[in-house]
Structures are given as C-alpha cells and as structure tokens.
C-alpha cells in the first residue's frame, strides 16, 4: 500500500492544488510525504535476488491483459529514491511565483507523478502512459514561466520528445507483437520469459527503434540539441526535475527492456551505440567548454554525461551496467543541485553570462561552497557518487573484449571517455572561477547569499551524493541483482 500511495499521492495533491488548495504548502507537504514513504520502502526492501517486491495489481482490461501493476526491484527503488529527493528539493527551491502559482506547483507534481509511475510500473502500457503524463507539464512550465526565448524552447522540446515517444511507441508495439500470440503480455515479468521466443533476426530492428526513441528522450547524440536550450529557458525547479529525473526515463527503459529482452539486438548495434555515445562525450564536451552562459554550460554538461551512462549500458558487463545505474542516480542529484544554484544566482544577479559575473564567492559564500561541492561531484572527484559510477562504467567497458594484443572498440571508447573526464574538469572549474572568483562584476550589484531555509534541500542532496560516494556498496548491492542474471554467463 505504501507503493500505491507514492504513485498516486502526487496526482491527488496536484489536483487538490488546481481545485484551490494552498499551492506551496500542499506541494511541499506532499513532496515530504513522498520522500518519507520512499525511505520506508527502502528500509523495508529485502536486498538480494528476490525478484519484484511489494507487488500491487488491479485489472484494467482483461481481454488485452492490461493491468495496473506496481512493483519494485533494486533498480526501480533507486529511481524512486532519486525522484523523491529531487522533487522535494525542486519544490523547496521554488521561489515566488507571480502568476498562476497553483498551476506551477501542479505541473511540478505531475512531472514527479509521471516519473514515479513509470519507474514503479510493471505493466508496459502504464510504463509508457505515465511518462507521457509528464510531457505536457514540461511544455507548460517552460512556455509560461520560462525565460529568454521560452516559447521556442518549449515547442522545440515538445517536438523532439513527442517524436521520440512516437518512435518508442512503434518499438514497443513491435516488441509486443514479436512474441507469439499465446505468450504475449504487457507484464514485465511475463515479457522476460516470453522474450526467449523472439527470433534473433527480429531483435535488431526492435532494438534500433527503442534506441532511437529512448535516445531522443535522453539526448543521445545527435538528437541532443533540444536539451541545453530547454534547460536554459526553463525555471530552475523544472530544469531540476527534467534533467535530474525525467530524462533518466530513457536510460531506465533501456536497462529495463532492451537489456534483458533484446540481447541479440544490443550485440548487433553495440558499435553504433558506442559511436553515438562518443559524440556525447567528445563532441558535446568541446561544445560545453565553449559556452559563455552558466545555464547553457550546465545543459550541455548534462548531455555530455549521458554518454558515460550509455557506455555502461553498452559495456555488456555486470560491473559496467551496475555502474551506469549508479551514475544515473549520481548525475540526477548533482545536476539538480547545480541547476538549483544557477537559478538562485540568476534570481539575485539578473544574469548568467559568465563575463558579467565574478567575485560572488565574497558576496555569496554559502552558494560558492555548495556550488563547489556540486561541481566536484559532477567532475567525478573521489568521495562523491559520480566517481563511483564512472569508475565502474570505465572498468566495465574496458573489460569487454579485452585483448592483450590490440585495443578493441570498447578499450578505445574507455580511453576517450577518460579524456572526457578531463574536459568536464576544464569547463566546470572554468565556470566556477568565472562566477565566484576574481573581482565582482559591475552588473552584479550586491546579491544576498542563499537564505537559511534552503539548508534542508541542499543538505539532503549533498548528503546523498557523499553517502553514495563513500559507501557505494549500499546501492551496488541494491541494483546488481537486477542485472546479475543477464550477465551470469559472462562473469
């Protein structure tokens, strides 16, 4: 029942706000309740290879075998923890909303509800439907409450994500129909067994559609151009939720569906995936270094780091894939904190142009300290969660096809990925210097530091990334059983 509460409560709270309930208070209380309930799920979860737990199911269409089925394994529980943390922080960081306050908070809760429902669903129909629930609020948040050329950014992200969702839908339909009729089901547990009946020749086409569909949603190169502009134009809480949580839906989908159900398809297109993810790491890395605005730099940085997660998925090893899952959580926490701080800086200074900023470390010492921690986490400094995930990804990728006589494509990708780590340090430290070091920019004025009330969400996000960085096994033990059966033959 706790899981059902976590899935449905944000929808109920969003509807209550639309009907006139106090917007901020209701949203913050509901986000806090979801965070506490998710923590209870984590405490009551039995780690190990025990399959899905806390399963709840309600029949919807018996003829089509569609059921509203919820359940958790280690991977989906980790995604719920990420969603609950970022949602609570995003709502707490929300400042004064001058127009349509109730609609703003409702949109945030609908995005959270879509992500939670997708991660907790064991039915393919609701897995897809919950994600679609979050797309319209994203469009509204950018188009109404955004900044800059917000309407163009809103339409651009909508067109890209709608296209990706349509291609994904085609792939899911092909996946469903590739199974013999007698064995067809929307339930993930039954699909896993029925996937053995999918011919190897058909898996390639299905995987390619899923890769393109999920890839567009994740901003896989070359389908990435929507993300930086959208995040730069979005209000900070919307950027936190989308970059930190909702964009991870595509990665979760590949881990949940493509990895166990289409092994032959992944093998067929693994080289293509590596070429594309190197575009994220190398090409987008150089583009990130060239950015002149903090928000655009963070947007491109988010796109770049998706390449490492794709590398872990493509690695074909238990270590690499588990590292990809850890990095999903780690990146979600660090990028959400960075976008939150960028929003606070823009609110206080009126600009995010790097050349107009400077010296904020003297005026905003708390912001400078927290931004430094978030930057260190994003770079992958030891002691932060990103480091643990990146190390596992790089070791796992290098291990695949290891040959003492020559490098394979996996080893080449790993070496280039290491150069990407250097580039991420360059652009992040450069941005920190431009914003917080040196003399105070003339257009900055005398901005106030972060208000004391923000200590709670900051402490939660910082504590999460440090805890996972110092004790990575706490999550490795959680997610590894999900992938162990996929790679048992390779270990």
C-alpha atoms as one frame of an Amber mdcrd trajectory, in Angstrom:
protein
   0.000   0.000   0.000   2.944   2.353   0.596   3.992   1.992  -3.034   0.459
   2.748  -4.226   0.474   5.842  -2.021   3.795   7.035  -3.501   2.458   6.661
  -7.051  -0.993   8.211  -6.585  -0.447  10.861  -3.913   1.368  13.423  -6.132
  -1.512  13.220  -8.632  -4.059  13.738  -5.864  -2.054  16.655  -4.456  -1.724
  18.259  -7.902  -5.482  18.025  -8.462  -6.142  19.446  -4.997  -3.918  22.428
  -5.785  -5.758  23.023  -9.058  -9.022  22.994  -7.093  -7.805  25.724  -4.756
  -5.666  24.154  -2.022  -2.729  26.316  -0.826  -0.192  25.753  -3.579   3.233
  25.840  -1.957   2.203  24.339   1.359   0.316  21.464  -0.268   3.107  20.743
  -2.752   5.817  20.817  -0.083   3.867  18.617   2.323   3.080  16.122  -0.422
   6.723  16.046  -1.586   7.850  15.500   2.004   5.325  12.707   2.471   6.519
  11.033  -0.738  10.135  11.287   0.424   9.328   9.728   3.798   7.234   6.977
   2.194  10.014   6.196  -0.287  12.505   5.989   2.575  10.175   3.483   4.264
  10.111   1.457   1.050  13.913   1.413   1.062  14.064   0.306   4.698  11.532
  -2.488   4.166  13.050  -3.693   0.883  14.754  -7.088   1.087  18.046  -6.861
  -0.786  19.213  -9.782  -2.869  17.926 -11.675  -5.866  14.308 -11.838  -4.709
  12.594 -10.506  -7.837   9.939  -7.823  -7.661   8.632  -6.960  -4.215   5.593
  -5.093  -2.858   3.634  -6.010  -5.983   0.146  -4.499  -6.266  -2.113  -5.194
  -9.239  -5.571  -4.092 -10.397  -7.166  -5.407 -13.618  -7.910  -2.747 -16.236
  -8.547  -4.633 -19.490  -8.550  -8.422 -19.032  -9.059  -9.043 -22.751  -5.844
  -7.186 -23.567  -4.100  -8.400 -20.407  -3.563  -4.803 -19.271  -3.305  -4.410
 -15.508  -2.335  -1.513 -13.283   0.585  -3.370 -11.724   3.184  -1.822  -9.466
   6.285  -3.417  -8.015   9.883  -2.756  -7.042  13.256  -4.292  -7.589  16.557
  -2.650  -6.699  16.750  -0.604  -9.898  13.241   0.841  -9.698  13.616   1.532
  -5.972  16.783   3.529  -6.675  14.889   5.557  -9.294  12.092   6.265  -6.817
  14.624   7.498  -4.268  16.124   9.811  -6.891  12.698  11.143  -7.881  11.604
  11.732  -4.299  14.802  13.588  -3.373  14.861  15.832  -6.444  11.112  16.551
  -6.272  11.347  17.626  -2.628  14.366  19.825  -3.376  12.816  21.346  -6.536
   9.627  22.356  -4.735  11.560  23.746  -1.758  13.829  25.770  -4.084  10.840
  27.286  -5.883  10.779  30.990  -5.187   7.957  33.472  -5.568   5.632  32.675
  -8.479   3.969  35.860  -9.680   1.400  34.290 -11.982  -0.663  31.097 -11.885
   1.047  29.797  -8.752  -1.344  26.856  -8.357  -0.769  25.718 -11.925   3.024
  25.958 -11.489   3.140  23.677  -8.457   0.637  21.296 -10.032   2.877  20.951
 -13.084   5.849  20.095 -10.872   3.834  17.408  -9.097   2.519  15.978 -12.371
   6.092  15.622 -13.651   7.047  13.840 -10.436   3.963  11.636 -10.676   4.780
  10.674 -14.255   8.326   9.705 -13.334   7.314   7.779 -10.205   4.561   5.919
 -12.041   6.856   4.966 -14.918   9.600   3.689 -12.608   7.185   1.699 -10.421
   5.036   0.217 -13.216   5.375  -3.444 -14.122   2.920  -3.098 -16.999   4.213
  -1.889 -20.364   1.081   0.179 -21.068   1.320   2.198 -17.853   5.112   2.397
 -18.118   4.628   4.373 -21.334   1.478   6.241 -20.259   2.980   7.625 -17.046
   5.912   9.099 -18.951   3.538  10.812 -21.375   1.744  12.331 -18.378   4.886
  14.356 -17.614   5.411  15.843 -21.102   2.587  18.402 -21.140   3.555  19.937
 -17.745   7.121  20.254 -19.030   5.892  22.209 -22.057   3.768  24.478 -19.862
   6.496  25.179 -17.319   8.938  26.295 -19.999   6.422  28.115 -22.198   4.680
  30.079 -19.420   7.214  30.519 -16.615  10.480  30.208 -18.531  12.945  32.904
 -19.531  14.687  34.007 -22.703  13.203  32.580 -25.892  10.996  30.317 -23.809
   8.242  29.651 -26.342  10.687  28.465 -28.998  12.416  26.266 -26.419   9.062
  24.862 -25.261   7.989  23.945 -28.783  11.408  22.520 -29.601  11.494  20.208
 -26.599   7.894  19.170 -27.247   8.546  18.308 -30.892  11.692  16.353 -30.056
  10.173  14.455 -27.139   6.918  13.769 -28.982   8.910  12.383 -31.902  10.970
  10.240 -29.563   7.835   8.990 -27.822   6.235   8.088 -31.161   9.309   6.138
 -32.311   9.451   4.487 -28.889   5.784   3.506 -29.187   6.481   1.841 -32.536
   9.336  -0.078 -30.968   7.199  -1.205 -28.026   4.443  -2.361 -30.385   6.997
  -4.329 -32.414   8.379  -5.825 -29.206   4.903  -6.884 -28.103   4.000  -8.390
 -31.471   7.343 -10.180 -31.899   6.293 -12.612 -29.193   3.981 -15.460 -30.284
   0.349 -14.547 -29.633  -0.211 -17.148 -26.966   2.671 -15.785 -24.883   2.031
 -12.057 -25.330   1.720  -9.944 -22.216   2.246  -6.373 -21.039   3.611  -7.565
 -17.705   7.399  -7.158 -17.438   7.744 -10.439 -15.545   5.984 -12.439 -18.253
   7.705 -10.485 -21.036  11.084 -11.511 -19.653  10.229 -15.191 -20.092   8.479
 -14.677 -23.438  11.482 -12.768 -24.820  13.232 -16.098 -25.314  10.777 -16.689
 -28.159  11.773 -13.524 -30.084  13.908 -14.510 -33.102  17.416 -13.083 -33.065
  16.867 -11.590 -36.509  13.884  -9.559 -35.318  15.628  -8.219 -32.218  17.889
  -5.875 -34.184  15.069  -3.826 -35.725  13.228  -3.618 -32.407  16.338  -2.549
 -30.521  17.149   0.119 -33.112  13.703   1.688 -32.684  13.989   1.552 -28.908
  17.482   3.035 -29.059  16.366   5.955 -31.227  13.165   6.518 -29.228  14.765
   6.306 -25.802  17.870   8.064 -27.161  15.921  11.157 -28.201  14.355  11.310
 -24.736  17.817  11.056 -23.154  19.536  13.483 -25.592  21.766  10.863 -27.216
  23.977  12.406 -29.904  22.931  13.618 -32.498  19.421  14.019 -31.005  20.665
  16.272 -28.209  20.129  19.852 -29.319  16.777  20.258 -27.541  18.196  19.755
 -24.055  20.573  22.706 -23.418  18.144  25.295 -24.781  15.228  23.827 -22.863
  17.117  23.733 -19.561  18.447  27.264 -20.043  14.927  28.567 -20.683  13.144
  26.527 -18.019  12.541  27.770 -14.472  15.083  26.193 -12.140  12.673  23.682
 -10.494  11.572  22.413 -13.918  15.194  22.031 -15.054  15.964  20.165 -11.830
  13.131  17.712 -12.349  13.643  17.130 -16.046  17.447  16.939 -16.155  17.688
  15.182 -12.805  14.819  12.704 -13.119  12.594  12.638 -16.194  15.419  12.425
 -18.720  16.556   9.258 -16.954  13.375   7.515 -18.129  15.050   6.625 -21.421
  18.065   5.134 -19.680  15.824   3.238 -17.292  13.837   1.920 -20.259  16.955
   0.578 -21.959  18.042  -1.132 -18.740  14.557  -2.464 -18.033  13.513  -3.569
 -21.542  16.317  -3.670 -24.101  18.967  -5.237 -21.902  17.022  -8.333 -20.759
  14.676  -8.755 -23.732  16.852  -7.982 -26.770  20.394  -9.280 -26.156  20.945
 -10.123 -29.823  19.754  -6.673 -30.861  22.166  -4.970 -28.481  25.029  -7.051
 -29.805  24.113  -6.165 -33.380  24.099  -2.413 -32.759  26.655  -2.111 -29.960
  29.248  -0.482 -32.231  26.712   2.100 -33.420  25.813   2.913 -29.823  29.480
   3.413 -28.958  29.994   5.805 -31.876  26.958   7.829 -30.803  27.871   7.973
 -27.114  31.368   9.141 -28.034  29.628  12.047 -29.749  28.068  12.865 -26.364
  31.376  12.658 -24.548  33.842  14.208 -27.009  31.889  16.492 -29.347  29.449
  17.774 -26.753  32.346  18.070 -24.301  34.106  20.551 -26.583  30.829  22.411
 -27.134  30.395  22.650 -23.366  33.831  24.192 -22.939  32.893  26.890 -25.482
  29.753  28.044 -23.644  29.567  31.626 -22.336  26.500  31.226 -20.095  26.285
  29.175 -16.932  22.852  27.706 -17.709  23.847  26.645 -21.232  27.070  25.163
 -19.883  25.126  23.095 -17.348  22.692  21.990 -20.070  25.457  20.765 -22.348
  27.228  19.217 -19.375  24.131  17.164 -18.662  24.072  15.973 -22.278  27.754
  15.081 -22.163  27.439  12.943 -19.056  24.713  10.860 -20.659  27.494   9.401
 -22.795  29.054   7.708 -19.775  25.773   6.097 -18.803  25.284   4.847 -22.364
  28.840   3.491 -22.231  27.936   1.479 -19.159  24.843   0.105 -20.897  26.888
  -0.790 -23.992  29.688  -2.358 -21.942  27.984  -5.733 -21.786  29.367  -6.410
 -18.306  27.810  -6.581 -14.879  30.239  -4.010 -13.482  29.636  -1.532 -16.298
  25.868  -1.852 -16.273  25.647  -1.552 -12.497  27.893   1.494 -12.757  25.509
   3.014 -15.303  22.655   2.616 -12.825  24.719   4.205 -10.040  25.685   7.063
 -12.363  22.024   7.692 -13.221  21.356   8.412  -9.550  24.586  10.333  -9.038
  24.133  12.580 -12.048  20.495  13.230 -11.172  21.478  14.539  -7.739  24.443
  16.660  -8.856  22.799  18.268 -11.897  19.649  19.068  -9.911  21.739  20.869
  -7.299  23.696  22.769  -9.968  20.538  23.952 -11.728  19.029  24.972  -8.387
  22.066  27.106  -7.577  22.131  28.584 -11.089  18.511  29.605 -10.609  19.350
  31.285  -7.309  22.244  33.151  -8.924  20.069  34.346 -11.816  17.365  35.489
  -9.397  19.861  37.548  -7.390  22.077  38.950 -10.143  19.744  39.016 -13.142
  22.297  37.329 -15.402  24.112  34.041 -16.004  26.610  35.378 -18.537  29.996
  34.278 -17.260  31.679  37.518 -18.339  29.178  39.576 -16.320  29.626  37.552
 -13.165  32.599  37.233 -10.866  33.531  37.584  -7.229  30.321  36.021  -5.956
  32.336  33.936  -3.520  32.795  37.103  -1.448  29.134  38.087  -1.587  27.547
  34.616  -1.547  29.951  32.351   0.392  27.346  29.676   1.114  26.408  29.499
  -2.555  30.072  29.316  -3.532  30.734  26.474  -1.100  27.723  24.405  -2.183
  28.341  25.061  -5.880  31.910  23.867  -5.359  30.679  20.604  -3.832  28.209
  20.091  -6.685  30.917  20.881  -9.242  33.311  18.397  -7.624  30.563  15.770
  -7.735  29.842  16.485 -11.405  33.544  16.252 -12.287  33.740  12.875 -10.569
  36.018  13.731  -7.668  36.653  10.766  -5.321  34.297  10.810  -2.370  31.268
  11.739  -4.467  28.716   9.437  -6.070  29.662  10.294  -9.663  33.174   8.959
  -9.094  31.912   5.541  -8.039  29.603   5.282 -11.057  32.179   6.493 -13.577
  34.883   4.159 -12.299  32.553   1.163 -12.584  31.492   2.207 -16.087  35.047
   2.694 -17.325  36.324  -0.559 -15.782  33.334  -2.464 -17.134  33.689  -1.054
 -20.646  37.438  -1.664 -20.772  36.910  -5.247 -19.648  34.625  -6.126 -22.578
  36.573  -7.866 -25.344  39.894  -7.250 -23.629  42.678  -8.403 -25.923  46.366
  -8.369 -24.872  47.453  -7.856 -28.488  45.290  -4.901 -29.542  42.641  -2.483
 -28.369  39.039  -3.200 -29.286  36.378  -0.540 -29.755  35.497  -0.834 -26.069
  39.024  -0.037 -24.942  39.221   2.899 -27.385  35.898   4.227 -26.058  37.184
   3.907 -22.487  40.351   5.874 -23.242  38.341   8.612 -24.964  35.953   8.583
 -22.030  38.890   9.358 -19.736  39.652  12.417 -21.847  36.037  13.397 -21.348
  36.664  13.443 -17.601  39.458  15.951 -18.199  37.163  18.133 -20.321  34.472
  18.098 -17.673  37.010  19.327 -15.116  38.062  22.117 -17.509  34.614  23.553
 -18.152  33.332  23.133 -14.598  36.343  24.694 -12.883  36.434  27.444 -15.507
  32.793  28.253 -14.765  33.422  28.229 -11.015  36.316  30.649 -11.424  34.264
  32.953 -13.645  31.306  33.043 -11.249  32.824  33.004  -7.787  36.459  34.118
  -8.079  38.094  37.381  -9.086  36.610  40.847  -8.850  32.899  41.474  -8.578
  31.236  42.184 -11.923  29.793  45.661 -12.403  26.324  44.342 -13.286  26.153
  42.018 -10.282  25.396  44.563  -7.574  25.280  43.230  -4.024  23.259  39.990
  -4.124  22.175  38.276  -0.940  23.520  34.853  -0.102  21.389  31.707  -0.057
  18.638  32.033   2.522  18.864  29.830   5.564  15.703  27.950   4.694  17.441
  26.295   1.736  19.759  24.364   4.028  17.356  21.426   4.193  17.173  20.560
   0.455  20.872  21.376  -0.015  21.822  19.120   2.897  19.711  16.273   1.508
  21.229  16.449  -1.978  24.799  16.877  -0.742  24.399  14.102   1.822  23.036
  11.748  -0.845  25.964  12.237  -3.218  28.573  11.998  -0.447  26.956   8.942
   1.114  26.918   7.104  -2.211  30.462   8.265  -2.925  31.812   6.982   0.382
  29.593   3.889   0.634  28.840   2.898  -2.988  28.144  -0.684  -1.941  24.897
   0.462  -0.329  23.481   0.964  -3.833  25.643  -1.546  -5.709  24.100  -4.323
  -3.618  20.699  -2.828  -4.391  20.938  -2.761  -8.196  23.333  -5.603  -9.024
  20.768  -8.430  -8.577  18.634  -6.804 -11.299  21.408  -7.334 -13.856  23.155
 -10.414 -12.494  21.065 -12.925 -14.423  21.716 -11.071 -17.695  25.467 -11.459
 -17.406  25.797 -14.670 -15.422  27.265 -16.445 -18.425  29.925 -13.744 -18.916
  31.222 -13.496 -15.389
